[in-house]
Structure formats: structure tokens, C-alpha cells
C-alpha positions as YAML, in Angstrom:
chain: A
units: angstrom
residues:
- id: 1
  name: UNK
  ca: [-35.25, -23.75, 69.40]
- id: 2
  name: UNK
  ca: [-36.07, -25.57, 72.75]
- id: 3
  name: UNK
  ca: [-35.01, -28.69, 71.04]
- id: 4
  name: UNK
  ca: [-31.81, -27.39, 69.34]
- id: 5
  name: UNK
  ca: [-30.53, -25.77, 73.12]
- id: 6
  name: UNK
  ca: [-31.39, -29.43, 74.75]
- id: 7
  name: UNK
  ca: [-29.03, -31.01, 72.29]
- id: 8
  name: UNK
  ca: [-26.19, -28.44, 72.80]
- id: 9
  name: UNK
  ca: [-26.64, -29.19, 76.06]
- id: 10
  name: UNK
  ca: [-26.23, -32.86, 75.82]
- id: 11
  name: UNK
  ca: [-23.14, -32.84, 73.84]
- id: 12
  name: UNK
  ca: [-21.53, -30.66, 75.86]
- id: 13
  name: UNK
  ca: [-22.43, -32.77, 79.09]
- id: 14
  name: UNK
  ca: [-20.80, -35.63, 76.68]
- id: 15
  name: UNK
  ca: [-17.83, -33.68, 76.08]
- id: 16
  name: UNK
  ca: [-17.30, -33.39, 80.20]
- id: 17
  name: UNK
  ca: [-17.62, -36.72, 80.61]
- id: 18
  name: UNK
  ca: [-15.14, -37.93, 77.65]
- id: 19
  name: UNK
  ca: [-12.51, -38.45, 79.41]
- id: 20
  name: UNK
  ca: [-13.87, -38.49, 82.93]
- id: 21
  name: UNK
  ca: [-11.20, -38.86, 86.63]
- id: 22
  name: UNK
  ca: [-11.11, -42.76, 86.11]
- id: 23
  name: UNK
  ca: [-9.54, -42.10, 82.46]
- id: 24
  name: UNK
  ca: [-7.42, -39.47, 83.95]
- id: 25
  name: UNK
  ca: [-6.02, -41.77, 86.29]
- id: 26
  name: UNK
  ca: [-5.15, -44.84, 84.46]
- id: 27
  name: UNK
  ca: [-3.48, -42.31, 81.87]
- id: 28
  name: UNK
  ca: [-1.11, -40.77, 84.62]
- id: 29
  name: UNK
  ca: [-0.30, -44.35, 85.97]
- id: 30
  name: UNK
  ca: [0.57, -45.82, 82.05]
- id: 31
  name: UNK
  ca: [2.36, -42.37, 81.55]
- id: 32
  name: UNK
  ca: [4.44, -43.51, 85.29]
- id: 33
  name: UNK
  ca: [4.86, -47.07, 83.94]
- id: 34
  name: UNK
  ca: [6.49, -46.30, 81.22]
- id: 35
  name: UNK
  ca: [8.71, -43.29, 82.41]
- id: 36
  name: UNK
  ca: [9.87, -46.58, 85.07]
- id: 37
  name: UNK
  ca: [10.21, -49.17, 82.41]
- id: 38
  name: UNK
  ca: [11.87, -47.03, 80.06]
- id: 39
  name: UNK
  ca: [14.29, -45.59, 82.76]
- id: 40
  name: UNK
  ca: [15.13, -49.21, 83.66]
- id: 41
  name: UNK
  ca: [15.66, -50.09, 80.14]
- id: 42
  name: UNK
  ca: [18.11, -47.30, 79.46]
- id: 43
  name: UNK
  ca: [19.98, -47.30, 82.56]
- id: 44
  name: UNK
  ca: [20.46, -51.42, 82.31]
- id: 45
  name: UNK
  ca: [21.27, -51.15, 78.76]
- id: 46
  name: UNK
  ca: [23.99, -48.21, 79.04]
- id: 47
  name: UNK
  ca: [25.69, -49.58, 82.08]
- id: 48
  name: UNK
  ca: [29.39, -50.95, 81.89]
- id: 49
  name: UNK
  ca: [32.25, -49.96, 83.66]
- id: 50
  name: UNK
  ca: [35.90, -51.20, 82.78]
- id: 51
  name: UNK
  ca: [38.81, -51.28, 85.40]
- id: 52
  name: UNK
  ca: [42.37, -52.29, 86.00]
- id: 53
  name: UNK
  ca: [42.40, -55.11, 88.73]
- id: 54
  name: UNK
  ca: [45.39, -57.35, 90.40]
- id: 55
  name: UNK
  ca: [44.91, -60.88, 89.09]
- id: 56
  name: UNK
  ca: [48.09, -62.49, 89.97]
- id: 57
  name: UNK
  ca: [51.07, -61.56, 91.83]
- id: 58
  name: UNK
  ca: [54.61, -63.20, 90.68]
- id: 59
  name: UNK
  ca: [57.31, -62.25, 93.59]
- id: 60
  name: UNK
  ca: [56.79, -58.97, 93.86]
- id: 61
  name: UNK
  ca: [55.61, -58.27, 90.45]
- id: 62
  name: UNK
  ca: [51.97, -57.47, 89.75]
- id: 63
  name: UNK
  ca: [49.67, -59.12, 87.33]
- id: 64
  name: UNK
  ca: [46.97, -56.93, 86.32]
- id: 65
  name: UNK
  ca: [44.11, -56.82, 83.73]
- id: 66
  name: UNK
  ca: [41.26, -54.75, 82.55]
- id: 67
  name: UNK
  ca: [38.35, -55.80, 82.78]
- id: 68
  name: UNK
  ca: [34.73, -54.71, 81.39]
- id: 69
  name: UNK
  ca: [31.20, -55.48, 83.04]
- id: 70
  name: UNK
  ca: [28.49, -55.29, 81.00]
- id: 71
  name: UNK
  ca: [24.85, -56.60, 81.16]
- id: 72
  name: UNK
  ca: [25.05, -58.49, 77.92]
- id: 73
  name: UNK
  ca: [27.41, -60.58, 79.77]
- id: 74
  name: UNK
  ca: [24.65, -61.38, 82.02]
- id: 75
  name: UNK
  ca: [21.61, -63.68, 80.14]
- id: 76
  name: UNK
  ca: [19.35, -62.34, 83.16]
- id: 77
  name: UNK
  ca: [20.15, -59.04, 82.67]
- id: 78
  name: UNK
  ca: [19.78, -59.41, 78.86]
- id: 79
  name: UNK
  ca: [16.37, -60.98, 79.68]
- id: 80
  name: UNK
  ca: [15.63, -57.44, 82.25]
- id: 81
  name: UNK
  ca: [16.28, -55.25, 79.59]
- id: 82
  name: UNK
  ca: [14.02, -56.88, 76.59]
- id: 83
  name: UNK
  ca: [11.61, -57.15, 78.90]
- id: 84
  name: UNK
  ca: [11.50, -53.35, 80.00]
- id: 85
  name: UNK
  ca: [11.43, -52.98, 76.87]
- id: 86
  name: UNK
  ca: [8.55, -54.24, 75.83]
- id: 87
  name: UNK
  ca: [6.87, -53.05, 78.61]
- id: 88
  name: UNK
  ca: [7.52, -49.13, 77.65]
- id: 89
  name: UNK
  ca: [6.81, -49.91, 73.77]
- id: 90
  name: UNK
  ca: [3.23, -51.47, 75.74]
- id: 91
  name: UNK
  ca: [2.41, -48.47, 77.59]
- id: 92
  name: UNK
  ca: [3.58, -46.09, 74.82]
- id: 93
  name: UNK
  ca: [0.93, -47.80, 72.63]
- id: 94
  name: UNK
  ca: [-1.66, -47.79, 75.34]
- id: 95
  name: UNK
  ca: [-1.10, -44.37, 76.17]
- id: 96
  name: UNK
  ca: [-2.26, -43.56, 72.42]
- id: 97
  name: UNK
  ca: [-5.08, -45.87, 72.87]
- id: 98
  name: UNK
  ca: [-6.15, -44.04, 76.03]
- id: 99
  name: UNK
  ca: [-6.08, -40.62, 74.80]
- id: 100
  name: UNK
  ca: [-7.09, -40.89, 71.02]
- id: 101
  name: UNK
  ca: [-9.36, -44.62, 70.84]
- id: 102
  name: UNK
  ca: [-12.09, -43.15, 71.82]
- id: 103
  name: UNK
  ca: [-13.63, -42.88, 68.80]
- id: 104
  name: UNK
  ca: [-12.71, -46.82, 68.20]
- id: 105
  name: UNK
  ca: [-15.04, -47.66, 70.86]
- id: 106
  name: UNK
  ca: [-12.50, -49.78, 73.40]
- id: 107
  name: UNK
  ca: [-15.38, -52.08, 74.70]
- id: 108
  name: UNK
  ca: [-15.90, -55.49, 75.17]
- id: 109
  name: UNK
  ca: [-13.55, -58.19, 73.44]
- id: 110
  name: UNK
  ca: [-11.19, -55.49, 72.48]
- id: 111
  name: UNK
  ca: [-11.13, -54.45, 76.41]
- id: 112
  name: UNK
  ca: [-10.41, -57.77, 77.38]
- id: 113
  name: UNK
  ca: [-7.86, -58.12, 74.95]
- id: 114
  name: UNK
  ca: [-6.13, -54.49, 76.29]
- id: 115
  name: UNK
  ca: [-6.41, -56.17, 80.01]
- id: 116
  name: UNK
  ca: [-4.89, -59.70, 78.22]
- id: 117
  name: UNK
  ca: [-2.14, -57.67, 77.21]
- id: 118
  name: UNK
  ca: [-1.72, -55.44, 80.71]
- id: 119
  name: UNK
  ca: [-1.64, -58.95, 82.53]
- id: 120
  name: UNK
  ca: [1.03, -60.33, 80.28]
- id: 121
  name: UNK
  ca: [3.06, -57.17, 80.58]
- id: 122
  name: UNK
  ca: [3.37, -57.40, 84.06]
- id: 123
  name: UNK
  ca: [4.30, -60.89, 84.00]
- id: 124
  name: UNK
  ca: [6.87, -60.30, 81.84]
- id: 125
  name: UNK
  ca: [8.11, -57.78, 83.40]
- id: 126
  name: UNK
  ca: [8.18, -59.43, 87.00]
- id: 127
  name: UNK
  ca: [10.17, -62.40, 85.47]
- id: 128
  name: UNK
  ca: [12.45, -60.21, 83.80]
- id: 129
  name: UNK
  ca: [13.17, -57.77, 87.40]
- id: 130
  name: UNK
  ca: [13.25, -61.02, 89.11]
- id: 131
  name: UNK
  ca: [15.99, -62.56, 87.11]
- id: 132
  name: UNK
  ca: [18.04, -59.25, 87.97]
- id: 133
  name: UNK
  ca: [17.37, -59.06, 91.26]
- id: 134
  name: UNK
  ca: [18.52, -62.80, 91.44]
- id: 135
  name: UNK
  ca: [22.26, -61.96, 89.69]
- id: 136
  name: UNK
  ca: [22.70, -58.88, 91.80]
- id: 137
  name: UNK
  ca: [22.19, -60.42, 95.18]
- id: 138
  name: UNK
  ca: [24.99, -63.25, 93.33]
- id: 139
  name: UNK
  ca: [26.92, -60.28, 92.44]
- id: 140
  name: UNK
  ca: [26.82, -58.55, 95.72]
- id: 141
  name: UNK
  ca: [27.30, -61.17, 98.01]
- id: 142
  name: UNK
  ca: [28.74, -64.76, 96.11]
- id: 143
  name: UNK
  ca: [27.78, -67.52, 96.74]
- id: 144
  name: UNK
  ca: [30.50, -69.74, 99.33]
- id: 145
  name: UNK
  ca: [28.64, -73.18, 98.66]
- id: 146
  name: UNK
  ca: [29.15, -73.00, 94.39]
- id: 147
  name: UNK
  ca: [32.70, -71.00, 95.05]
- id: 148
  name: UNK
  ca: [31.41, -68.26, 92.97]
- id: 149
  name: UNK
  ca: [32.93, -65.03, 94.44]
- id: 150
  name: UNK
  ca: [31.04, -61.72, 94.44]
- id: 151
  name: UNK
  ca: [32.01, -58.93, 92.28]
- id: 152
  name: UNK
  ca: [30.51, -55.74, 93.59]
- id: 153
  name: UNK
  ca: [33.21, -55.02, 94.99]
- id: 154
  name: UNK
  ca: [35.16, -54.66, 91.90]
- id: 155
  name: UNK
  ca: [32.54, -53.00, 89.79]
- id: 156
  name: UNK
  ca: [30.97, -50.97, 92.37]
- id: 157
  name: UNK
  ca: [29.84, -48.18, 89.50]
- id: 158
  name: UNK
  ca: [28.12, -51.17, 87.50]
- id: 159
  name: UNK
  ca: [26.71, -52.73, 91.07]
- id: 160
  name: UNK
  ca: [24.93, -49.06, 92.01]
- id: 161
  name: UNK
  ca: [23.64, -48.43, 88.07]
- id: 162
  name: UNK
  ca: [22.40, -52.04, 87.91]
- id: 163
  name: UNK
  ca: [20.68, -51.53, 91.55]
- id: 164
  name: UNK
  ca: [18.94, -48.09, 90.18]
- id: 165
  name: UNK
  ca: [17.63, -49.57, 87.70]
- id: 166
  name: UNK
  ca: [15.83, -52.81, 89.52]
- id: 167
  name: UNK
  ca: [14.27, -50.09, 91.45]
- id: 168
  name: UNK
  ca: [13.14, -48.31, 88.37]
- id: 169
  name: UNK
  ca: [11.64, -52.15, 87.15]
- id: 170
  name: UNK
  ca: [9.81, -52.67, 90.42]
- id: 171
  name: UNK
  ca: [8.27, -49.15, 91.00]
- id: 172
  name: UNK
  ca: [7.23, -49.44, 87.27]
- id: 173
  name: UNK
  ca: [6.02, -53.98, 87.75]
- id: 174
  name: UNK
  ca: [3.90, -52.41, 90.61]
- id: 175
  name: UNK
  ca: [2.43, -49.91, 88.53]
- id: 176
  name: UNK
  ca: [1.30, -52.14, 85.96]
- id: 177
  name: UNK
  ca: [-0.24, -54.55, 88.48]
- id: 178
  name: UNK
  ca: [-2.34, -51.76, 89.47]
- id: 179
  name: UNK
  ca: [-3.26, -50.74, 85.54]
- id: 180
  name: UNK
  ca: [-4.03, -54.56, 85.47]
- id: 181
  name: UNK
  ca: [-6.37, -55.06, 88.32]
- id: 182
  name: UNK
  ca: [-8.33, -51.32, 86.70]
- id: 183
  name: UNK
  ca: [-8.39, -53.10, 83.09]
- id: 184
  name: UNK
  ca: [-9.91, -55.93, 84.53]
- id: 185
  name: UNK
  ca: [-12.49, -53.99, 86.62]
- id: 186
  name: UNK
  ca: [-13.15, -51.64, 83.71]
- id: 187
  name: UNK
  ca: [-14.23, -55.01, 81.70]
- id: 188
  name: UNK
  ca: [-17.34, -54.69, 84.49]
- id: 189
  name: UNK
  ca: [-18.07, -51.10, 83.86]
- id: 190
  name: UNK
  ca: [-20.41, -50.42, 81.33]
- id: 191
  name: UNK
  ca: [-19.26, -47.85, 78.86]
- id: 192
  name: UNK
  ca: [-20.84, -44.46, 78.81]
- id: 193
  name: UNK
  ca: [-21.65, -42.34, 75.72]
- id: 194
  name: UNK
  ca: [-18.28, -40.29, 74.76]
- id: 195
  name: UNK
  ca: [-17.50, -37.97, 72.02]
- id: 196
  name: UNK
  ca: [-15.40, -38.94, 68.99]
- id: 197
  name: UNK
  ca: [-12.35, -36.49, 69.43]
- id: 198
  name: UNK
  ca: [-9.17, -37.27, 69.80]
- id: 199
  name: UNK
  ca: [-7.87, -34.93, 72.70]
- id: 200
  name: UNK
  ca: [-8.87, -35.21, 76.19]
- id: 201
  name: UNK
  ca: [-10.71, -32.51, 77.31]
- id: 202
  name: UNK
  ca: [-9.73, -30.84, 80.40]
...
């Protein structure tokens, strides 16, 4: 009987330590990544804006002409938006991982291959909110030595949606550098004993 209370007792210390604060922690900043990356994604991918502007003026006869902005007009946006992507599809997927692969036993080569995949997701991502960031300062301001003239201040709408959503991409690129430096540090933790359930206990 002494026996049989000593091993209830060690499974349920097991159970509290299953998904202990570290776990916790990594799980709320994947869950933030990917509410960031995904919010990018959308907002990028749903923002155009058409309007009627003066393009030529004949005596005193205006020429006008509507024009539409869109990002796919933009290969550096297109590039943002992929990427963003495939940055929320990578924490979606590592999200499951963190709640229900415990009983997979994530140790090892397999956690070296998660933190592989966290490293190349924030690369992507910083190349792809780079890009952006590099046509919007273009937009916004022109550039006088290549005579390409600015147009945020035609398509202001498309200018302030476009500017949301780089913040989105950065808060969510600075995220995942942090989830990258804990998958690598987790590669020198050595695994404790967990359960094999699939929902976190609280």
C-alpha cells in the first residue's frame, strides 16, 4: 500500500511538472508570433485603395485617371506577405507541437531540428519586413537622385495599412528571435520526465 501511494505520488508530481513556466512561456510567445505574423499577412494582403487623380491638364481641361495600389504590384511586398505567411503556418504547427508532442518526446535531433526551423523563420521573416520597409520609405519619401516620385501622398489609405502592418512583421520578427535564442538554449537543457497527455495541465 506504501508502495502503491509513493507511485501516485510520483505521477502526480510528473503531471505538475508536464508542462512546467518555461513551456508556458514559449507557448504564449509562439501564440504572440503568430497573432503578429498572421495580422501582417492579412492586413498586407487585403490592402488596396483605388482613386481618381489629375494626370494631365490640357488648357483648362482636366485629365484624370483611376488608379489602384495594390501590394501585388510591389515584388517586395509580394515577398512580405509569403513570408508572414509562412511564418504563422510555422508557429501554428509549433504551437501543436508545444502543447500535444509531448508524448513524441521533442529531444535531441528533433529539438535541433525545431530550433533549425525557428532560426530560418526568423530569417525569413526579417528579409521579407525588410524588403517592405525598404519600398515604403521609397513610397513615402521618393527618391530625387533616380527621379522616382513618392506616392504616399496619393494613396495615403494604402501608405497607413501598409505601415500597420510592418509594425505587425517586426513586433512578431522580434518575437521569433526570442523563441529562437529559447530553442537553442532548450537544446542544453536536459529533458525531464513528463506525462504522455496531450493537454497542458494548469
Amino acid at each position: 500500500m506504501a508502495q502503491e501511494n509513493g507511485d501516485q505520488k510520483r505521477v502526480a508530481e510528473a503531471k505538475d511538472t508536464s508542462f512546467p513556466a518555461k513551456k508556458w512561456l514559449l507557448l504564449t510567445l509562439r501564440l504572440l508570433a503568430f497573432m503578429a505574423t498572421a495580422s501582417a499577412t492579412l492586413v498586407m494582403a487585403l490592402n488596396k485603395e483605388t482613386k481618381t487623380i489629375v494626370v494631365a491638364t490640357i488648357g483648362n481641361t482636366p485629365i484624370t485617371a483611376t488608379l489602384t495600389a495594390k501590394f501585388q504590384h510591389t515584388p517586395a511586398n509580394i515577398f512580405f506577405v509569403i513570408a508572414n505567411g509562412m511564418a504563422t503556418l510555422h508557429s501554428l504547427m509549433m504551437i501543436i507541437v508545444e502543447i500535444c508532442g509531448q508524448k513524441f518526446h521533442f529531444n535531441g535531433f528533433r529539438l535541433a531540428i525545431i530550433a533549425v526551423l525557428d532560426m530560418m523563420t526568423a530569417a525569413l521573416v526579417s528579409g521579407g519586413v525588410n524588403a517592405a520597409a525598404f519600398m515604403a520609405e521609397l513610397g513615402k519619401n521618393g527618391n530625387s537622385h533616380a527621379r522616382w516620385n513618392k506616392v504616399c501622398d496619393k494613396f495615403d489609405t494604402f501608405c497607413d495599412h501598409a505601415g500597420g502592418a510592418l509594425i505587425a512583421s517586426f513586433g512578431g520578427l522580434l518575437i521569433l528571435l526570442v523563441i529562437s535564442t529559447m530553442s537553442i538554449l532548450k537544446l542544453l537543457t536536459k529533458p525531464r520526465p513528463t506525462d504522455h497527455s496531450c493537454t497542458p495541465v494548469p
